[in-house]
CSV table of C-alpha atoms in Angstrom, one decimal:
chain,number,residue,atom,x,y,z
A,1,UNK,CA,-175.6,-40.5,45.0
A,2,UNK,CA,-175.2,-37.7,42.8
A,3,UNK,CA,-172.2,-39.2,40.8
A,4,UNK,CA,-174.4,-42.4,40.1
A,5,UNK,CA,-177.2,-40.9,38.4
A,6,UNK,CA,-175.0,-38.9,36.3
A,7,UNK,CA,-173.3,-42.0,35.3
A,8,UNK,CA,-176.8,-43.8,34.4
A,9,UNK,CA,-177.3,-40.5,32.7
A,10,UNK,CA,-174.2,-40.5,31.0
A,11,UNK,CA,-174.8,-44.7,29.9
A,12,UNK,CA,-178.5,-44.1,28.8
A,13,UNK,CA,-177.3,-41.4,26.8
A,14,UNK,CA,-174.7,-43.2,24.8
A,15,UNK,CA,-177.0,-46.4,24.4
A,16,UNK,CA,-179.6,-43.8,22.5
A,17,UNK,CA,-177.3,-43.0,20.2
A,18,UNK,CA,-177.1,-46.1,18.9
A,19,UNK,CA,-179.8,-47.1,19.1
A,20,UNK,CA,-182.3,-47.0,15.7
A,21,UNK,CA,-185.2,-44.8,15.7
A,22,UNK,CA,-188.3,-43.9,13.4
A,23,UNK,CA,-186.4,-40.6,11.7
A,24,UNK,CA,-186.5,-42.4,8.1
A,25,UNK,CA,-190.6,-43.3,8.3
A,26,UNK,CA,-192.9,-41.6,6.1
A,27,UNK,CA,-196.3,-40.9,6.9
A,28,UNK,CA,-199.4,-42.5,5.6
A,29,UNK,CA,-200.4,-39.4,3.2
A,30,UNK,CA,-196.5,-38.9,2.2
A,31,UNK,CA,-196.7,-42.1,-0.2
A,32,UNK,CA,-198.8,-43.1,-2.7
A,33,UNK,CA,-200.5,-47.1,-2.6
A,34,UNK,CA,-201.1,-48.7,-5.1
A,35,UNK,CA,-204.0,-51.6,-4.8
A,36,UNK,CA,-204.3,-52.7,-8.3
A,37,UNK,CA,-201.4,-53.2,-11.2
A,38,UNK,CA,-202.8,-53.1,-14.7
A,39,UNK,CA,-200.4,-54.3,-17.8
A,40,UNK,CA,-201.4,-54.0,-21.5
A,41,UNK,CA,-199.1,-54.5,-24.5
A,42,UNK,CA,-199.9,-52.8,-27.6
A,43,UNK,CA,-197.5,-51.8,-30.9
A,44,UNK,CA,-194.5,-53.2,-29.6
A,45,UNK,CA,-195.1,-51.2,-26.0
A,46,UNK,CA,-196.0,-52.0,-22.3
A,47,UNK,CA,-198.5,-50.0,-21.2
A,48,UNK,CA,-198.7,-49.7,-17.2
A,49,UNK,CA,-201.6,-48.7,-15.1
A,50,UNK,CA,-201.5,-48.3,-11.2
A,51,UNK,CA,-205.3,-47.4,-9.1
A,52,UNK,CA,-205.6,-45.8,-5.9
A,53,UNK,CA,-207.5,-45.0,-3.5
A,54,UNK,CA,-207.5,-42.0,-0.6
A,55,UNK,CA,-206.8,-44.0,2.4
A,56,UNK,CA,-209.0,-41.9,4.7
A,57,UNK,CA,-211.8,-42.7,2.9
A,58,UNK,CA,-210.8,-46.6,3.5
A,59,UNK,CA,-210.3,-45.5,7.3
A,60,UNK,CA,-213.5,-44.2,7.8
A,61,UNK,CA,-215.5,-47.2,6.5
A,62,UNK,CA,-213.4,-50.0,7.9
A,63,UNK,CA,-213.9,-47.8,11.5
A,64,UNK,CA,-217.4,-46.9,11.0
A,65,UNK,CA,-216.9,-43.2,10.7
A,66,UNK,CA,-218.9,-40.9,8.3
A,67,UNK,CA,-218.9,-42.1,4.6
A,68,UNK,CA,-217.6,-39.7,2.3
A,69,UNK,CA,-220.1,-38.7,-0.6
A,70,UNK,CA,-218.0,-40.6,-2.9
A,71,UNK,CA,-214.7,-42.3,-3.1
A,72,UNK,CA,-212.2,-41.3,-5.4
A,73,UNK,CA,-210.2,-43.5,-8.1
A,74,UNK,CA,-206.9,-42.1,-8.9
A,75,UNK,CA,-205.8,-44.5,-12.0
A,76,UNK,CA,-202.1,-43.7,-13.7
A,77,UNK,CA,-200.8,-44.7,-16.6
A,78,UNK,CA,-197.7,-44.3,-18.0
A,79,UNK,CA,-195.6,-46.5,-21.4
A,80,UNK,CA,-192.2,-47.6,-22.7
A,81,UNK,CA,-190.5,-50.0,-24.1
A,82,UNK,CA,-189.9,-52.0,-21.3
A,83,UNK,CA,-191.8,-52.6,-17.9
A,84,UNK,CA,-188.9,-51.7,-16.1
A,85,UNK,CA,-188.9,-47.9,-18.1
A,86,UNK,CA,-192.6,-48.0,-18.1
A,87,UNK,CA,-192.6,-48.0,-13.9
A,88,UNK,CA,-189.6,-45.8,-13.7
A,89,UNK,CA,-191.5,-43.1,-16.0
A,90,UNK,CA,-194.7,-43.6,-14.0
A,91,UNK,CA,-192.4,-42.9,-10.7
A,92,UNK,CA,-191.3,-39.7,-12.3
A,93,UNK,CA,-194.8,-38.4,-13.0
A,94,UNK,CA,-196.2,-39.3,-9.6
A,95,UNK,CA,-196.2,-36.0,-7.1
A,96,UNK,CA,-195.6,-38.9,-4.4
A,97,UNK,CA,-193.6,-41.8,-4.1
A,98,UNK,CA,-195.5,-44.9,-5.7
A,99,UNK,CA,-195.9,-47.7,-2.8
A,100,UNK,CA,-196.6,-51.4,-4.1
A,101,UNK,CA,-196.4,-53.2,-0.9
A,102,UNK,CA,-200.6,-52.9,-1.1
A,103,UNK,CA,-201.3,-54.2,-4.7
A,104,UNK,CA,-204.3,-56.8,-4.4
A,105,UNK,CA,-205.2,-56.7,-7.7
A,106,UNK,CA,-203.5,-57.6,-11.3
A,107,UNK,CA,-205.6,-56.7,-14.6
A,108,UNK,CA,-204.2,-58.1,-17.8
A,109,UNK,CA,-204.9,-56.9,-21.1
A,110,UNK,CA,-206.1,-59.6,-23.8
A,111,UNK,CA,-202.9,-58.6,-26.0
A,112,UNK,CA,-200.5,-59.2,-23.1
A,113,UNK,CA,-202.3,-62.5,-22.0
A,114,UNK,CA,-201.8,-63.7,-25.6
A,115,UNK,CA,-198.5,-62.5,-26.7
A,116,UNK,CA,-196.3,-61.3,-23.4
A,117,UNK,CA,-198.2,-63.3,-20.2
A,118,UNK,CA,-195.2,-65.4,-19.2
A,119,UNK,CA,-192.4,-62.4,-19.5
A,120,UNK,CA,-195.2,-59.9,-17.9
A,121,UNK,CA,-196.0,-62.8,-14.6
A,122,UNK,CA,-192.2,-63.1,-14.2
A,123,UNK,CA,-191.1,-59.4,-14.2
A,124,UNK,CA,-194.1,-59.0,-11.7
A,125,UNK,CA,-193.1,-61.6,-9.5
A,126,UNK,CA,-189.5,-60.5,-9.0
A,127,UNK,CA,-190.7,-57.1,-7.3
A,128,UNK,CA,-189.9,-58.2,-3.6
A,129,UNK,CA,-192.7,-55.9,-2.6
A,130,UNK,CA,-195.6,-57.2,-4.9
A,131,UNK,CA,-197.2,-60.4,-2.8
A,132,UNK,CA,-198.3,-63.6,-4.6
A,133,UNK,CA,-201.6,-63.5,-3.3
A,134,UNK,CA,-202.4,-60.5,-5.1
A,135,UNK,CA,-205.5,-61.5,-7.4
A,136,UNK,CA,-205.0,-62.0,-11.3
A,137,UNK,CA,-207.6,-61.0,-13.8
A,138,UNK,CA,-207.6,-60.5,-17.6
A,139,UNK,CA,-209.9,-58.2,-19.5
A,140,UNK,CA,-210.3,-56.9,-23.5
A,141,UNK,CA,-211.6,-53.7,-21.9
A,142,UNK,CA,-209.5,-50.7,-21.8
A,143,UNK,CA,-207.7,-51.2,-18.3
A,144,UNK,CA,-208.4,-47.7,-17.2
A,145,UNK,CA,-212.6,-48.0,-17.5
A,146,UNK,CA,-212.2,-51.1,-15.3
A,147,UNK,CA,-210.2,-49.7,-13.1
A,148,UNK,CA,-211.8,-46.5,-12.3
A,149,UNK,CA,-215.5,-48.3,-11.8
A,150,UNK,CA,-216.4,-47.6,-8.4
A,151,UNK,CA,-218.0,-50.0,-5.6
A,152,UNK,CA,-221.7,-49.8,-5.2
A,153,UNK,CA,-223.0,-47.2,-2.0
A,154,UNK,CA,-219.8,-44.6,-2.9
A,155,UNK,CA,-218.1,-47.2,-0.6
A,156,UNK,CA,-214.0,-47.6,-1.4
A,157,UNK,CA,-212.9,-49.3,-4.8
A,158,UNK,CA,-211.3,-51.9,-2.6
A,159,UNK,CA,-214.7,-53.2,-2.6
A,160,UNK,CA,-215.0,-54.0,-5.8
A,161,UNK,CA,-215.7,-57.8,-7.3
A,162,UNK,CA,-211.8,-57.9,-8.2
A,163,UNK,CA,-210.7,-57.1,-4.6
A,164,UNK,CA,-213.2,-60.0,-3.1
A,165,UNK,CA,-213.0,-62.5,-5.6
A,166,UNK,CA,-213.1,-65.9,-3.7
A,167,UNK,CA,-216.2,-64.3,-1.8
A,168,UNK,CA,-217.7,-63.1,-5.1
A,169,UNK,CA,-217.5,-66.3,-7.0
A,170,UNK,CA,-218.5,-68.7,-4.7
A,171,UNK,CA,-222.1,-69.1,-5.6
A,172,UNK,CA,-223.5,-70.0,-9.1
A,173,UNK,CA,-220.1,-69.4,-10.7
A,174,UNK,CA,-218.4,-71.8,-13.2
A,175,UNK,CA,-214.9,-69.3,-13.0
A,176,UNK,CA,-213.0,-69.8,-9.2
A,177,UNK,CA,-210.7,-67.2,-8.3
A,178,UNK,CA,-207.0,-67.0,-9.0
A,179,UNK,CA,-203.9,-65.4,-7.4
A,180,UNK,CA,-200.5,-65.1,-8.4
A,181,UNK,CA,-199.4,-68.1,-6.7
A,182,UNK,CA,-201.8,-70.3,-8.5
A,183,UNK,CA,-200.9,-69.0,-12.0
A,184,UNK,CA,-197.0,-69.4,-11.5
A,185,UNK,CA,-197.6,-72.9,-10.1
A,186,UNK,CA,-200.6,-74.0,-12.6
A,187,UNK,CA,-199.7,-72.3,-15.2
A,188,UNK,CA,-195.8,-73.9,-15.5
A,189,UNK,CA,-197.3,-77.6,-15.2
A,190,UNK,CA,-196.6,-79.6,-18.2
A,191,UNK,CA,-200.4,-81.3,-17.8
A,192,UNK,CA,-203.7,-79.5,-17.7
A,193,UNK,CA,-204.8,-75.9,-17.9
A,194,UNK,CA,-205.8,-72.9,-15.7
A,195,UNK,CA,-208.1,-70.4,-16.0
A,196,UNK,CA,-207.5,-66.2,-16.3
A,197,UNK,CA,-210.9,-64.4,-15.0
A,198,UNK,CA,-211.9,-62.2,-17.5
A,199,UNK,CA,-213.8,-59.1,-16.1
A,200,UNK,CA,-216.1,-57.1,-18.2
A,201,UNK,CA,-217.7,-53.8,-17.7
A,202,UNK,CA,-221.1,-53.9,-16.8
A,203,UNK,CA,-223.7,-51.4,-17.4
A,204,UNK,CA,-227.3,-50.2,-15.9
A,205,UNK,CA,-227.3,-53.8,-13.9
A,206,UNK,CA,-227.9,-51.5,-10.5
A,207,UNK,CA,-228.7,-48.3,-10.1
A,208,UNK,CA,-228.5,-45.6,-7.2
A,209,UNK,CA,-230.8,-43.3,-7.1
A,210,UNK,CA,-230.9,-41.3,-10.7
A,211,UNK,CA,-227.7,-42.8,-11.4
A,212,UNK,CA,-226.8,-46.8,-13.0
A,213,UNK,CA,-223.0,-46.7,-12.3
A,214,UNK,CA,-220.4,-49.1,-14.6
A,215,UNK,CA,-219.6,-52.1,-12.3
A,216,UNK,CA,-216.8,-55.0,-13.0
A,217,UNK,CA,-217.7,-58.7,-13.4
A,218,UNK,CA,-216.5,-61.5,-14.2
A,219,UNK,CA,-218.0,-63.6,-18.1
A,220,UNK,CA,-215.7,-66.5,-18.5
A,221,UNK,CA,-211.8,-66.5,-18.8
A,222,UNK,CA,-208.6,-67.5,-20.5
A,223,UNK,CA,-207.2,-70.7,-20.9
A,224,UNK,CA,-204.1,-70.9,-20.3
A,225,UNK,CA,-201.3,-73.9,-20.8
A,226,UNK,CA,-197.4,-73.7,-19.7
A,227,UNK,CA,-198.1,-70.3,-20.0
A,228,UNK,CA,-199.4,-69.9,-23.6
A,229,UNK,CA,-203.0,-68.8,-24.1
A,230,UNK,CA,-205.1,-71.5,-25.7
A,231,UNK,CA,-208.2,-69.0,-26.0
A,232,UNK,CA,-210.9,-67.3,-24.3
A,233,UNK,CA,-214.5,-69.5,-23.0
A,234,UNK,CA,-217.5,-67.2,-21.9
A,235,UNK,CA,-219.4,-68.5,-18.4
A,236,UNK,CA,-221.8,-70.5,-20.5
A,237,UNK,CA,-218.9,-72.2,-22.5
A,238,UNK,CA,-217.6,-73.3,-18.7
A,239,UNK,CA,-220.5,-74.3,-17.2
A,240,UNK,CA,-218.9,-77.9,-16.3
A,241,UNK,CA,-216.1,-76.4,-14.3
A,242,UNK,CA,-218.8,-75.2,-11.3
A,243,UNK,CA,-219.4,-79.1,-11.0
A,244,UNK,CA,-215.9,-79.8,-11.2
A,245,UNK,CA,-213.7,-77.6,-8.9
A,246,UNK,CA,-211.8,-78.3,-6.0
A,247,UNK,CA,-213.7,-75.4,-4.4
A,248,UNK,CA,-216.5,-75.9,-2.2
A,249,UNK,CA,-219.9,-74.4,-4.6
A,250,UNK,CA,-223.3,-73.8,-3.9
A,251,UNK,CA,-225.0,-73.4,-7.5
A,252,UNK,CA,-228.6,-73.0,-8.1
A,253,UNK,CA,-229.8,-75.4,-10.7
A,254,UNK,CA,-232.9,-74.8,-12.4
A,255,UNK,CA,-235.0,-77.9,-13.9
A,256,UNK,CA,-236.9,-76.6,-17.0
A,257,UNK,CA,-239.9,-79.2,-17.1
A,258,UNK,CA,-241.0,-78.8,-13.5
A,259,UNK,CA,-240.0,-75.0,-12.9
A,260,UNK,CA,-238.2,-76.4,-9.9
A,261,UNK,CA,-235.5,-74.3,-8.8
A,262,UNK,CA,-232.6,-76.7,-7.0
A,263,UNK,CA,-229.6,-75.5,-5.2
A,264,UNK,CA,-227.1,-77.8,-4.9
A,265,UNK,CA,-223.5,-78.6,-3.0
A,266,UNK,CA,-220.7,-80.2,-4.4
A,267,UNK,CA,-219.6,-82.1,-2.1
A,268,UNK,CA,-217.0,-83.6,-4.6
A,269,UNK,CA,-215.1,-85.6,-7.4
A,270,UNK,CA,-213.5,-88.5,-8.7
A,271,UNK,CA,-211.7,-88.8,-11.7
A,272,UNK,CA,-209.9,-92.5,-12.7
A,273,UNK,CA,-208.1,-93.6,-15.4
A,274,UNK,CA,-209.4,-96.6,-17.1
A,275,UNK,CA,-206.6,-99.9,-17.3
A,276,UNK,CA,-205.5,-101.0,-18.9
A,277,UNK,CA,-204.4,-98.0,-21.2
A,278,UNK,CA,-204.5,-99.9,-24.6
A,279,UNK,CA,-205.4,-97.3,-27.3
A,280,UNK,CA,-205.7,-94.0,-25.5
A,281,UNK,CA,-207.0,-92.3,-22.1
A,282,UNK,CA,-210.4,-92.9,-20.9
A,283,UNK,CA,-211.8,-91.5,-17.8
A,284,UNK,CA,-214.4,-92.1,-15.9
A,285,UNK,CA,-216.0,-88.6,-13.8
A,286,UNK,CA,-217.6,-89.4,-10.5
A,287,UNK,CA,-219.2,-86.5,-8.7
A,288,UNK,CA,-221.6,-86.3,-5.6
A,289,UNK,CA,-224.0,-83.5,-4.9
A,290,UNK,CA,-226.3,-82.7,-2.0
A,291,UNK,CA,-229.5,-80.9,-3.4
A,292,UNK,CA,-232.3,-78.7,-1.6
A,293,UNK,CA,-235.4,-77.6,-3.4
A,294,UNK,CA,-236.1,-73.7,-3.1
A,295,UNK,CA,-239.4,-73.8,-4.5
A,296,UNK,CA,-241.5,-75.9,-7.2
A,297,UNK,CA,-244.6,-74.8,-9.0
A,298,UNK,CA,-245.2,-78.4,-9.9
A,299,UNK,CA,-245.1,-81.5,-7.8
A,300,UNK,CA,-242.2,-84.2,-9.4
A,301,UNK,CA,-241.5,-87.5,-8.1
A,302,UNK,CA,-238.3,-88.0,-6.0
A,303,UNK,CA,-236.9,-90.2,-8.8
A,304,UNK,CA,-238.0,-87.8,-12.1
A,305,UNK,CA,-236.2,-84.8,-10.2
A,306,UNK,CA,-232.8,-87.4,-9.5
A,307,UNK,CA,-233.2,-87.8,-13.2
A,308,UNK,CA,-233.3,-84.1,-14.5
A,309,UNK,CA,-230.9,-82.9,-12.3
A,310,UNK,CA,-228.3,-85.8,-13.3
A,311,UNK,CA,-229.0,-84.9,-16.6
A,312,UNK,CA,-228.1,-81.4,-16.5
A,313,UNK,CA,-225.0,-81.6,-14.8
A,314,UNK,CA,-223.8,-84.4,-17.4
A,315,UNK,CA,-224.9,-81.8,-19.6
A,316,UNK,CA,-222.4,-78.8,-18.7
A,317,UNK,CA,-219.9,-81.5,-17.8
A,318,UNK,CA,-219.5,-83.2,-21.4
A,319,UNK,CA,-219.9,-80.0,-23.3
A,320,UNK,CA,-217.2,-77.9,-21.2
A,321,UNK,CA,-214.9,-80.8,-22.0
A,322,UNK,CA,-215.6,-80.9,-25.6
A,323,UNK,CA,-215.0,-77.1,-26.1
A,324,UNK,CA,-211.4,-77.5,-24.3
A,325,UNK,CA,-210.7,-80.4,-26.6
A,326,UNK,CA,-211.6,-77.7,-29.3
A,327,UNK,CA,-208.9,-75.5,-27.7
A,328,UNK,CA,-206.4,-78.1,-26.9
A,329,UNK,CA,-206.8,-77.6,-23.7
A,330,UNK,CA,-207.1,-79.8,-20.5
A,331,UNK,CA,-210.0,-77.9,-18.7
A,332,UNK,CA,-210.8,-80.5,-15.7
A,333,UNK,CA,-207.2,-81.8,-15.5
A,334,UNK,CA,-208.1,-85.2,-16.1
A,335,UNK,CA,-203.9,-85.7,-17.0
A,336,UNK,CA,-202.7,-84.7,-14.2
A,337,UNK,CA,-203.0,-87.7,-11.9
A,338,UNK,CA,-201.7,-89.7,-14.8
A,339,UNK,CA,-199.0,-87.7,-15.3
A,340,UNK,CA,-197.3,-87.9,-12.0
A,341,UNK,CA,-198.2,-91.6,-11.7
A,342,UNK,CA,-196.7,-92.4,-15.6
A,343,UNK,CA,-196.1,-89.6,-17.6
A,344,UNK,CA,-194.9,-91.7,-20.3
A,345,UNK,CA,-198.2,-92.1,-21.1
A,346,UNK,CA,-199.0,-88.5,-21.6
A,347,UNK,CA,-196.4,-88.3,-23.8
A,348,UNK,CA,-197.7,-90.9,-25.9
A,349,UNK,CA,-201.4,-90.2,-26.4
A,350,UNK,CA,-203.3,-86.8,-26.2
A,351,UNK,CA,-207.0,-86.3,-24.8
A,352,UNK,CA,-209.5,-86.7,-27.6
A,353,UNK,CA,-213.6,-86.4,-27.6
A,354,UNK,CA,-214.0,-89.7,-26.6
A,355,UNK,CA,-211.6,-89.7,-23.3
A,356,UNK,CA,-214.5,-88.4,-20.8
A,357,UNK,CA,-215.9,-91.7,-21.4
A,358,UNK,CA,-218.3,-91.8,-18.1
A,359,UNK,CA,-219.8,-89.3,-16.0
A,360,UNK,CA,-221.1,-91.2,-12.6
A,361,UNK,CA,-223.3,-88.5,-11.0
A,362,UNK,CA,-224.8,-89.1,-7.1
A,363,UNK,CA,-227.7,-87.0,-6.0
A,364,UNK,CA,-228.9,-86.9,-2.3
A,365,UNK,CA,-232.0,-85.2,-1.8
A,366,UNK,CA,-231.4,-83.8,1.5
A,367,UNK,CA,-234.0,-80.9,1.9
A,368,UNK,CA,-237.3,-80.5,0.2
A,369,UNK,CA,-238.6,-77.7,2.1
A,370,UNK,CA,-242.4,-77.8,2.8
A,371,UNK,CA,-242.7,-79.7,-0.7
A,372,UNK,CA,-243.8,-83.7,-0.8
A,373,UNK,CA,-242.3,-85.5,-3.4
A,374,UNK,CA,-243.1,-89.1,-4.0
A,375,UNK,CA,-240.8,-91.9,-5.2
């Protein structure tokens, strides 16, 4: 009996050996994690940021422990000639190993997204550890302000706008988010455009206590075609694009006659190519909308409020189209259906002013709230 257990003793024993352990791990305070990549590119260098955040701070709030009296927002910054030497120097300076497994965030300067975006996107997306849902944003800020502003209620910077994005934007918001993924695949078509966020600095829209902290939002973005910048729009500029967007919206629509405020869903679009093509594109725009009525100081007919509210969404619609056409740019995408289905005749003509032709718009008054409104 004895000479049994010492020979399972003796076999467990040898099987440990070979076996892999944890001896290699490192602790969660012996790295540093990075949670949001900034590049800027400025006389003939590449400037690289990094921000992170104390993890136990994180751990605290996502577990419901005590909130620290603030949050801290350690940003690095290091340049080079190169990327590659720009990271390698910042690695050297850091008094921990830099972790980038974590990065949820990518802030582009305005230089970089003009001159350098496709070499930047590329060098990014070959780090194995940097995933392509990490969120893309540009910004003519300086790259360290934005990333040092700090979440409202001292809660942890991954709280921010740029860390929430397709939450943020959902609601009265003509810009939809964007990820990595997105910008290598739109942003290579050979049709149509996508859109760079642009976040801004904003100051003394909130205020804690004595104190109106610097918070990040988003103003418009960057066009941006085969990966070559065709400009920058501000929100107003790209109204049209919270009518038409593949993402589900819920905008609120004011109707300056009546004071009536409307929210509306999109519940979606259409867009068709007029045949036959004889001397250019035309397309016709059909989009359907669910409305509900907040609240109304005045009492408009049924058909009056259709009217206004058809009105104002032709209105954004035709003049975010005209300002891409001032840009070059394809900003709804109207080419791309053509293009897969004959791109011979994208080849042959371009978009001009006169290509939106028709804008269909459906409204269906679903909910007026305690409001009568007659036909």
């Amino acid at each position: 009996m004895i000479t049994k257990h010492i020979k399972l003793f003796l076999l467990l024993f040898s099987i440990s050996t070979v076996l892999s352990g944890c001896w290699g791990s490192r602790g969660i305070s012996d790295q540093l994690y990075i949670e949001a990549l900034g590049v800027d590119y400025k006389d003939g260098k590449y400037i690289v940021y990094t921000e992170s955040a104390v993890f136990s701070s994180i751990a605290k709030q996502e577990g419901g422990g005590s909130q620290p009296s603030e949050s801290p927002v350690l940003v690095g910054k290091e340049e080079a000639d190169s990327l590659t030497m720009a990271f390698r120097k910042l690695e050297k300076a850091s008094q921990y190993p830099l972790y980038y497994g974590h990065i949820q965030v990518i802030l582009l300067s305005e230089r970089v997204i003009n001159q350098k975006l496709e070499e930047v996107i590329s060098h990014i997306g070959h780090d194995p550890l940097i995933r392509y849902t990490s969120w893309v944003f540009g910004t003519s800020e300086d790259l360290s302000e934005v990333l040092k502003t700090k979440s409202l209620f001292n809660q942890a910077p991954t709280y921010k706008v740029m860390f929430h994005p397709d939450i943020m934007l959902s609601r009265n918001h003509a810009v939809n988010p964007l990820n990595m993924q997105m910008l290598m695949r739109g942003g290579n078509e050979p049709y149509g455009s996508i859109l760079i966020p642009n976040v801004i600095i904003s100051q003394g829209k909130w205020q804690e206590d004595e104190k109106k902290p610097p918070t990040p939002q988003v103003n418009g973005g960057f066009i941006v075609s085969k990966m070559k910048s065709k400009g920058f729009l501000s929100y107003e500029d790209l109204s049209g694009l919270q009518w038409l967007t593949e993402e589900q919206k819920e905008n609120k629509l004011e109707i300056p006659h009546e004071k009536t405020v409307v929210e509306l869903l999109v519940k979606g679009y259409k867009i068709t190519l007029h045949q036959p093509v004889k001397d250019g594109l035309h397309y016709t725009v059909k989009l359907n909308t669910k409305a509900f009525i907040d609240e109304s100081v005045d009492e408009p007919s049924l058909t009056s409020l259709k009217k206004k509210i058809k009105q104002e969404i032709k209105n954004d619609v035709q003049r975010t189209y005209e300002n891409g056409i001032k840009l070059d740019a394809d900003l709804y995408n109207l080419t791309a259906s053509t293009y897969r289905s004959s791109p011979e005749l994208t080849k042959k003509y371009k978009l001009r002013e006169d290509s939106l032709s028709e804008i269909q718009i459906e409204v269906v008054i679903v909910n007026a709230g305690s409001q009568k409104y007659k036909e």
